[in-house]
mmCIF file of C-alpha atoms in Angstrom:
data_model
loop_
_atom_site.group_PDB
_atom_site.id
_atom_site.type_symbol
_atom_site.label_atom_id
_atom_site.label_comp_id
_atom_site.label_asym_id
_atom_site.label_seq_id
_atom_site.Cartn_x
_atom_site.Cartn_y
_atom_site.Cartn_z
ATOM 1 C CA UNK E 263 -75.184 47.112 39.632
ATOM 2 C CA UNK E 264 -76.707 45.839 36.676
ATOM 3 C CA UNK E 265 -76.543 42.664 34.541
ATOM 4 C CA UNK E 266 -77.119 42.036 31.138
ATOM 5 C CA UNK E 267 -78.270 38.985 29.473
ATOM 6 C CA UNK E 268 -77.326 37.920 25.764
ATOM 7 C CA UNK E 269 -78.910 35.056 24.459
ATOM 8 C CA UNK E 270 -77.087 33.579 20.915
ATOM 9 C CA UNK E 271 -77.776 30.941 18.530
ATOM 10 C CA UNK E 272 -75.396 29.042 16.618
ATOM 11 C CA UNK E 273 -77.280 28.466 13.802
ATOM 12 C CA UNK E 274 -75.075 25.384 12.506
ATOM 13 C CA UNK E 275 -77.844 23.654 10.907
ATOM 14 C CA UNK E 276 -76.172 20.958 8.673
ATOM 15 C CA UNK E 277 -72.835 22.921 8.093
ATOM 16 C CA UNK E 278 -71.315 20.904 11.568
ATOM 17 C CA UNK E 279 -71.931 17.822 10.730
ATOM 18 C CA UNK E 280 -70.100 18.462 7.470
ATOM 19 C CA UNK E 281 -67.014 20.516 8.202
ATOM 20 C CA UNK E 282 -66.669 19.470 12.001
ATOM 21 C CA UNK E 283 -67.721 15.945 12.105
ATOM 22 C CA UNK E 284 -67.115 14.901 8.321
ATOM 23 C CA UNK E 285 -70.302 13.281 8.628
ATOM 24 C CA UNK E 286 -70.653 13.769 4.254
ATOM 25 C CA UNK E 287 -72.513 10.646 3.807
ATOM 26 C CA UNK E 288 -74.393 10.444 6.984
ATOM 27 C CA UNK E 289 -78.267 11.363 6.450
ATOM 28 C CA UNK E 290 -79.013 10.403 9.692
ATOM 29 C CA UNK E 291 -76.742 13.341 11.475
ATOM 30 C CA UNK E 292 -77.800 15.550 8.736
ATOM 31 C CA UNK E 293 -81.365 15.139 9.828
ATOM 32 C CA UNK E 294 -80.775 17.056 13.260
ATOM 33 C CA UNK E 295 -79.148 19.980 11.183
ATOM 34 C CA UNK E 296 -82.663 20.040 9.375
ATOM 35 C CA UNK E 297 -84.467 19.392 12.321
ATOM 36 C CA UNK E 298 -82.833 22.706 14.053
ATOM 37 C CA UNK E 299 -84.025 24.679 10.850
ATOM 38 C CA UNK E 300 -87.313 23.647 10.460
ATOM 39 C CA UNK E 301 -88.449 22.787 14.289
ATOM 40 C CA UNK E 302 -85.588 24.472 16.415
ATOM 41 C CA UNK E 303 -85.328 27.586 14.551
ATOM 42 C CA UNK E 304 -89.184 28.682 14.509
ATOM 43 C CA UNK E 305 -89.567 27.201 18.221
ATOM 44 C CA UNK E 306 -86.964 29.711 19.656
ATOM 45 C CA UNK E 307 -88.118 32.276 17.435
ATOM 46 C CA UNK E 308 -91.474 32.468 18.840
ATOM 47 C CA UNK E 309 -90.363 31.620 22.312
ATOM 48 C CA UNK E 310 -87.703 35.370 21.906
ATOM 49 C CA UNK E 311 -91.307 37.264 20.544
ATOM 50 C CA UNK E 312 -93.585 35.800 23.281
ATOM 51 C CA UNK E 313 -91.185 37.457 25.747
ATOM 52 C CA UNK E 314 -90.377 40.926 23.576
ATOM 53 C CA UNK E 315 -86.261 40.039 24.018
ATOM 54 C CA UNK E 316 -83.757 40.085 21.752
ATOM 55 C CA UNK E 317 -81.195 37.678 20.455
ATOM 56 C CA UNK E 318 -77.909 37.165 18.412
ATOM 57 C CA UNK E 319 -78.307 34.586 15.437
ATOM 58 C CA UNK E 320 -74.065 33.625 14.191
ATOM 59 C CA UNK E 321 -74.843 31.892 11.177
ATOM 60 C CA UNK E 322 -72.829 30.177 8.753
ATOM 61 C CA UNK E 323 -73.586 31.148 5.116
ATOM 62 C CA UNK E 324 -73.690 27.487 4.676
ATOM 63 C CA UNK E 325 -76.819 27.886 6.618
ATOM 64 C CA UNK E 326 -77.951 31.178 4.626
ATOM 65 C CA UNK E 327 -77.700 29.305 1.473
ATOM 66 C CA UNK E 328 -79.258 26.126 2.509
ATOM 67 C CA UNK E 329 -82.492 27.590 4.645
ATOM 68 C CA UNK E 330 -82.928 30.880 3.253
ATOM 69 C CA UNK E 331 -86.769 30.834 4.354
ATOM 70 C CA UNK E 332 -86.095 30.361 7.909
ATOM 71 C CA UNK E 333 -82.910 32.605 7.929
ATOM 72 C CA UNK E 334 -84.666 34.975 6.015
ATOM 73 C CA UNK E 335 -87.287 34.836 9.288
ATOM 74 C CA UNK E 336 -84.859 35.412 11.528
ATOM 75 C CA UNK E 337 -83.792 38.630 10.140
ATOM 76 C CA UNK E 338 -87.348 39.945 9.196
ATOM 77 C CA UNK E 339 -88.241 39.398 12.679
ATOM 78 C CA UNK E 340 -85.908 41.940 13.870
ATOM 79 C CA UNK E 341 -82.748 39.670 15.353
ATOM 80 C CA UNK E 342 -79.318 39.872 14.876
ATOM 81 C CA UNK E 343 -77.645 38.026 12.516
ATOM 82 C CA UNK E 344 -73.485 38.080 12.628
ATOM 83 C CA UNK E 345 -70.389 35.959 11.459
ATOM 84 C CA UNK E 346 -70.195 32.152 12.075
ATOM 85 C CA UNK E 347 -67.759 31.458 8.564
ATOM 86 C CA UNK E 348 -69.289 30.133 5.469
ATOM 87 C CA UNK E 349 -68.715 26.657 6.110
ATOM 88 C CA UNK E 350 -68.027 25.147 9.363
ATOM 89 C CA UNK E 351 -64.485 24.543 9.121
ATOM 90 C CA UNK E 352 -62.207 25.516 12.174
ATOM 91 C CA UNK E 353 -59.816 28.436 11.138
ATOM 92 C CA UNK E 354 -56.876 26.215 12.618
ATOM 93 C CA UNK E 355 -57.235 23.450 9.976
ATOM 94 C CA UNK E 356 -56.778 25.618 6.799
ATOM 95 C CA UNK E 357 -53.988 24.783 5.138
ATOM 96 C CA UNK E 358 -53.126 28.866 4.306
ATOM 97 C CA UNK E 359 -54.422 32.303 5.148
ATOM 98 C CA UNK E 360 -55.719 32.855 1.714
ATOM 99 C CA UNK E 361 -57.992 29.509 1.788
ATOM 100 C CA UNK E 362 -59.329 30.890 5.394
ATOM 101 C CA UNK E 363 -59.842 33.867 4.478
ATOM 102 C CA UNK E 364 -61.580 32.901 0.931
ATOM 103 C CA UNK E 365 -64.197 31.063 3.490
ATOM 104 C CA UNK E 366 -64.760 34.715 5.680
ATOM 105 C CA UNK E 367 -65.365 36.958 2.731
ATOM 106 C CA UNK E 368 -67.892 34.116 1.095
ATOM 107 C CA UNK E 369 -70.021 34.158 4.506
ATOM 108 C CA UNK E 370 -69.921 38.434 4.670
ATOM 109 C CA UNK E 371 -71.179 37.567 0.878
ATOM 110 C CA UNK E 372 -73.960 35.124 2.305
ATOM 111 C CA UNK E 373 -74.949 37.794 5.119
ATOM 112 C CA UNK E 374 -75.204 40.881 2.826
ATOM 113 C CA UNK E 375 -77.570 38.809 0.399
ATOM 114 C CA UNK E 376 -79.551 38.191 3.311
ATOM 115 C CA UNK E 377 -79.701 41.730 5.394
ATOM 116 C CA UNK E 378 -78.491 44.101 3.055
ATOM 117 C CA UNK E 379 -75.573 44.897 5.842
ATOM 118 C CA UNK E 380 -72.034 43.743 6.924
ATOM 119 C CA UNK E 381 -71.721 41.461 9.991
ATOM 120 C CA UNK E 382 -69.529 43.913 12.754
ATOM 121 C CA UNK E 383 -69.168 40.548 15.262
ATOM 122 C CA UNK E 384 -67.700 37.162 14.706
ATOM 123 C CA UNK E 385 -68.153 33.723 16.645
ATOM 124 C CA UNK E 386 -65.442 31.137 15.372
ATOM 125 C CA UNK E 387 -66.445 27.620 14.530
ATOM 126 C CA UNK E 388 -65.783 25.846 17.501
ATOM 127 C CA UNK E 389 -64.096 28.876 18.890
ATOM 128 C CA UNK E 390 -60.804 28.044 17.298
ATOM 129 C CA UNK E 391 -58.904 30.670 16.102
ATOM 130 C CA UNK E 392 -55.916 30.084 13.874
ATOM 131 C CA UNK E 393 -52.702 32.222 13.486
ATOM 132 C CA UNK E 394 -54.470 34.460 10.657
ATOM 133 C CA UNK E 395 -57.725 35.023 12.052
ATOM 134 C CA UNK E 396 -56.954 37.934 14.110
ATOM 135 C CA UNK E 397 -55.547 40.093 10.888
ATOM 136 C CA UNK E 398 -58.560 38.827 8.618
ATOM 137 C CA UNK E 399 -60.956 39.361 11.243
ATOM 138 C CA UNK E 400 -59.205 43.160 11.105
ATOM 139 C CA UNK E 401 -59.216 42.886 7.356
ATOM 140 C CA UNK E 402 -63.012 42.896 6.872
ATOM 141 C CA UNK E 403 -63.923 45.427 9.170
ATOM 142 C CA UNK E 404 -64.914 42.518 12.301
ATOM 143 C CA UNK E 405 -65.471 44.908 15.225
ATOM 144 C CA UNK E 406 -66.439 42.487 18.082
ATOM 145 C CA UNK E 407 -65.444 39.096 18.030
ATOM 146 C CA UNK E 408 -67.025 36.075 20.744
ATOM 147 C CA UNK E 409 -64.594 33.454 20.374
ATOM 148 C CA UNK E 410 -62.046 33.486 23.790
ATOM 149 C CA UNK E 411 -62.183 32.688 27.122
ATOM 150 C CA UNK E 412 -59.945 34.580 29.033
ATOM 151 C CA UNK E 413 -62.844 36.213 30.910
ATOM 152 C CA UNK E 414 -66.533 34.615 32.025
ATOM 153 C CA UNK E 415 -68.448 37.510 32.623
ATOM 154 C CA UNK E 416 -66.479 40.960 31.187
ATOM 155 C CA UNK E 417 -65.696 41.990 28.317
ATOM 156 C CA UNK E 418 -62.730 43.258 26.995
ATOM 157 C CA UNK E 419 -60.048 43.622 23.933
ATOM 158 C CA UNK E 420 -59.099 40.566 22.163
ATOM 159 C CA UNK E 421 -55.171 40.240 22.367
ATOM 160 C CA UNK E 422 -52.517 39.906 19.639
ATOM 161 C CA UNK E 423 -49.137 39.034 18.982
ATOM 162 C CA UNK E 424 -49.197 36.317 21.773
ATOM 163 C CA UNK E 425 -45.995 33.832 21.567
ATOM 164 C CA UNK E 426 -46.450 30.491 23.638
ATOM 165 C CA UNK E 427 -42.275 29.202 22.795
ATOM 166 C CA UNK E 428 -41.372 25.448 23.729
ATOM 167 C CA UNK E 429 -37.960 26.411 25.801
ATOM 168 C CA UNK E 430 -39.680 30.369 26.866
ATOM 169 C CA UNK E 431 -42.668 31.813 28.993
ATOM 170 C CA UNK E 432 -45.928 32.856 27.421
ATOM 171 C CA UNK E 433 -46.321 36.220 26.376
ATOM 172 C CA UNK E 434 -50.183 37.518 25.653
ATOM 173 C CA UNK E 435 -49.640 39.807 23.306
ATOM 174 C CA UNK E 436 -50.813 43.128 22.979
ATOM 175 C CA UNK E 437 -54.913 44.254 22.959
ATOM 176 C CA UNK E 438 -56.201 45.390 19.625
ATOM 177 C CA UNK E 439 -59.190 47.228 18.596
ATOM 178 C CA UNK E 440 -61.240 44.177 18.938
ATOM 179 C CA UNK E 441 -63.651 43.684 21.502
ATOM 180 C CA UNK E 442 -64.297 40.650 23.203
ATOM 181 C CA UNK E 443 -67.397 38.786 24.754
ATOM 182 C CA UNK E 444 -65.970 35.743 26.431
ATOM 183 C CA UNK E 445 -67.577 32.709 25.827
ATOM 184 C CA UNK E 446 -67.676 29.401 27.520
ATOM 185 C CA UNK E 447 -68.057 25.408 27.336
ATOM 186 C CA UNK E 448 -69.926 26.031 30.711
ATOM 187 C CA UNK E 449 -72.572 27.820 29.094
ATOM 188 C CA UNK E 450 -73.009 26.090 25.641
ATOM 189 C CA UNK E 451 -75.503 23.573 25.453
ATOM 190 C CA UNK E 452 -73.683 21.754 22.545
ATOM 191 C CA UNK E 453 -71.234 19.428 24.244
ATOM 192 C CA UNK E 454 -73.506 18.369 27.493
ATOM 193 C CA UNK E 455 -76.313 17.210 25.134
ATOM 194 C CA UNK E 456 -75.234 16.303 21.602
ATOM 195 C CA UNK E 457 -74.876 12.509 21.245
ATOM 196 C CA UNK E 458 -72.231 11.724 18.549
ATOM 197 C CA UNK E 459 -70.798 7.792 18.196
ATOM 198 C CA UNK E 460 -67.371 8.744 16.402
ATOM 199 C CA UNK E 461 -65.979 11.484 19.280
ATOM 200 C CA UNK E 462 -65.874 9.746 21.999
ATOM 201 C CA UNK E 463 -64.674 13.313 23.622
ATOM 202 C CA UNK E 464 -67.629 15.354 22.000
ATOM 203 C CA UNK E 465 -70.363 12.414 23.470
ATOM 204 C CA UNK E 466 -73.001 14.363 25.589
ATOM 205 C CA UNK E 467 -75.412 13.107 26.994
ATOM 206 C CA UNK E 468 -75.267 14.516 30.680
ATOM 207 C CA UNK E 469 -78.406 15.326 33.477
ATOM 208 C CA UNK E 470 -80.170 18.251 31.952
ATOM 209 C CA UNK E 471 -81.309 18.968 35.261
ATOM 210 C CA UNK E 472 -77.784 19.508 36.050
ATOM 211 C CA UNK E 473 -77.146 21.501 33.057
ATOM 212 C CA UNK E 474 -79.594 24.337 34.030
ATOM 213 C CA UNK E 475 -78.741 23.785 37.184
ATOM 214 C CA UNK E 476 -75.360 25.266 36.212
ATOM 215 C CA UNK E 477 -76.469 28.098 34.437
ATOM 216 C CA UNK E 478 -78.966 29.297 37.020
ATOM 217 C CA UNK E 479 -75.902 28.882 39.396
ATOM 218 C CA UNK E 480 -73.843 30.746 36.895
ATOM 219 C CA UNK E 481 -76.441 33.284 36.233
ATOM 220 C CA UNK E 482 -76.378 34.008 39.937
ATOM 221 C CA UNK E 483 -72.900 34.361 41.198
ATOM 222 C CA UNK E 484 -72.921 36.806 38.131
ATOM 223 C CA UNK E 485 -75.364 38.607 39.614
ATOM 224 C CA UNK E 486 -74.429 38.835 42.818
ATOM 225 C CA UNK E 487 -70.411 39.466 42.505
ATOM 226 C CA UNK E 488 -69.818 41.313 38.944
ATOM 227 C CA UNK E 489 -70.384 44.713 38.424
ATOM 228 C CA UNK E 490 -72.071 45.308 35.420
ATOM 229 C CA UNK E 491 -71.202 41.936 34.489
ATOM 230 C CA UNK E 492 -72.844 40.055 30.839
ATOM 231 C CA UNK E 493 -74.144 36.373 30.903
ATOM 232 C CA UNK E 494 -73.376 35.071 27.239
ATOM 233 C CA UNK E 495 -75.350 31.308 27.032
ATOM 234 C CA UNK E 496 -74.809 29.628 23.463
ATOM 235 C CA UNK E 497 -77.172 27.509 22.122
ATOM 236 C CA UNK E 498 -78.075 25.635 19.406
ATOM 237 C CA UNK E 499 -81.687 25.301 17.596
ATOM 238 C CA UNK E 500 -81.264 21.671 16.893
ATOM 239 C CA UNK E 501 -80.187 21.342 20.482
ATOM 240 C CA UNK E 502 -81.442 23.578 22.948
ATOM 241 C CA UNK E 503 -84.927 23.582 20.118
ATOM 242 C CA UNK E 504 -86.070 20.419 21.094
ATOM 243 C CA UNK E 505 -89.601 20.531 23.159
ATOM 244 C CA UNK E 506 -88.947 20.248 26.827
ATOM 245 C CA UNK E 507 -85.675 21.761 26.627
ATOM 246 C CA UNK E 508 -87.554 24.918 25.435
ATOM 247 C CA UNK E 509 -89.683 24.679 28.359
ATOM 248 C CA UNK E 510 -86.534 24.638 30.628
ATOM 249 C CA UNK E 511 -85.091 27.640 28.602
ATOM 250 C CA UNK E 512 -88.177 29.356 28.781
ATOM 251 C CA UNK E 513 -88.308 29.223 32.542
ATOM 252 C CA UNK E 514 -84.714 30.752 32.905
ATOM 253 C CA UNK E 515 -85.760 33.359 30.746
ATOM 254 C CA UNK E 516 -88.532 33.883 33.317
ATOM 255 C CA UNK E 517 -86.108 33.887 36.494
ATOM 256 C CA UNK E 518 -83.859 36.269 34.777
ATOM 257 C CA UNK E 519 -86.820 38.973 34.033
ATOM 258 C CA UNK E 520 -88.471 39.335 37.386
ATOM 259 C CA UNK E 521 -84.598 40.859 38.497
ATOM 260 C CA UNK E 522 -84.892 44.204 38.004
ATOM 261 C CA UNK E 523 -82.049 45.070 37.434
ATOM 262 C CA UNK E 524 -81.166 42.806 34.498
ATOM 263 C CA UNK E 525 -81.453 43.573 30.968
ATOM 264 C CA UNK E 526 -81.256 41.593 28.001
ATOM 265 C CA UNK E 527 -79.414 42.831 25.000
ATOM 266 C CA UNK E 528 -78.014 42.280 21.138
ATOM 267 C CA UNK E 529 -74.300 41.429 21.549
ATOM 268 C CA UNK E 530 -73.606 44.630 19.051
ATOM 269 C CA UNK E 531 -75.030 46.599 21.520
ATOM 270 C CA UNK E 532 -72.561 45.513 24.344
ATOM 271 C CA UNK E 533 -69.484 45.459 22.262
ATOM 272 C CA UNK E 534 -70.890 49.207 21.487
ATOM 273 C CA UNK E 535 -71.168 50.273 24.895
ATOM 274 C CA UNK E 536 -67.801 48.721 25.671
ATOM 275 C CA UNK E 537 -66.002 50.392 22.823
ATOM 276 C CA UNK E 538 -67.433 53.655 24.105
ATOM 277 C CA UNK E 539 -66.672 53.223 27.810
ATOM 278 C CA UNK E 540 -63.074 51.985 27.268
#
């Protein structure tokens, strides 16, 4: 039985506090987008080559265009860099399919500029997903998507054609060609530890101890119970970047090597393997 590891980086940089907090005239909370590009960014990148493992960078082309130094280090370095939109916006809140998918094309725009190559995964802003997504996602060419939650630790095809009627039951849908790598607010280091005064509901400020805590313990019951099971963790630089949460991150990495029966991989590469096993 063995486990794999994939470490990924929401590399929001200012792009959240724009779209998802409408912070437009707040210098303060674009700061700790900036901080996450200049400090986070390089921190995490040196912390993935001191250890030889690889990682998956979603980055909005927001992000491209506004740190193209740093982003451009991310991909020279060797890691993956796949879909996180353009801008920040949740796909729910466009007003039309056309508008969301204007936003998707100008971030595989954004991507190609940078890497010469089409993104073949997806991570929604805020994992929100809005009645179009799935077809535009199928549109452009999206192979893997790592938005959903119906799973913790296995992957599998993203459904369709769901209905959830007032007056009826729910019906899932149908899979698609889509795969998916489940996701969760357990394992995201966003909404434990980002302070925000105007969200009461997105204020974190929890125990880190408590937050490791919960991914070791995560981490483990993987390990122990799932067969060939994949730990996702999301983080992001101007969160998880910040000095002695580094060192904490660090020594998880460290736990999770001396298994060995655990591997660390892209996400590509497991949405590959899955595509060819199923």
């Amino acid at each position: 039985m063995t486990s794999t590891v994939c470490l990924s980086y929401d590399f929001d940089a200012v792009s959240t506090w724009l779209w998802s907090y409408d912070s437009w005239d707040m210098p303060t909370r674009h700061s700790r987008g900036v901080y996450g590009a200049n400090t986070g960014a390089p921190r995490l990148l040196d912390l993935h080559d001191k250890y030889d493992i690889p990682a998956t960078w979603f980055v909005p082309g927001h992000t491209i265009d506004s740190f193209p130094e740093i982003c451009g280090e991310v991909h020279d370095r060797g890691y993956d860099i796949q879909h996180h939109g353009w801008s920040h916006t949740g796909p729910a809140t466009y007003e039309s399919k056309e508008d969301e998918k204007a936003d998707v094309n100008r971030a595989v725009e954004s991507i190609v500029d940078l890497t010469g190559e089409r993104p073949d995964g997806y991570r929604s802003p805020a994992w929100d997903y809005s009645e179009n997504t799935l077809e535009i996602l199928d549109e452009i060419g999206i192979e893997w998507d790592s938005s959903k939650m119906a799973s913790d630790f296995s992957p599998h095809w993203v459904y369709g054609d769901w209905s959830a009627p007032e007056d009826g039951a729910y019906d899932r849908g149908e899979p698609t060609d889509i795969v998916e790598l489940p996701v969760s607010w357990q394992r995201d280091d966003w909404p434990a530890l980002t302070f925000t005064w105007s969200r009461p509901h997105r204020m974190g400020y929890v125990s880190e101890d408590s937050l490791f805590q919960r991914y070791y313990d995560q981490f483990d019951w993987m390990h122990e119970h799932v067969d060939d099971g994949v730990f996702i963790l999301t983080m992001h630089p101007q969160v998880i970047g910040q000095g002695h949460r580094l060192s904490r991150l660090e020594e998880l990495v460290q736990y999770m090597l001396q298994k060995d029966d655990v591997e660390f991989k892209e996400m590509h590469d497991v949405a590959t393997a899955f595509r060819e096993n199923n």
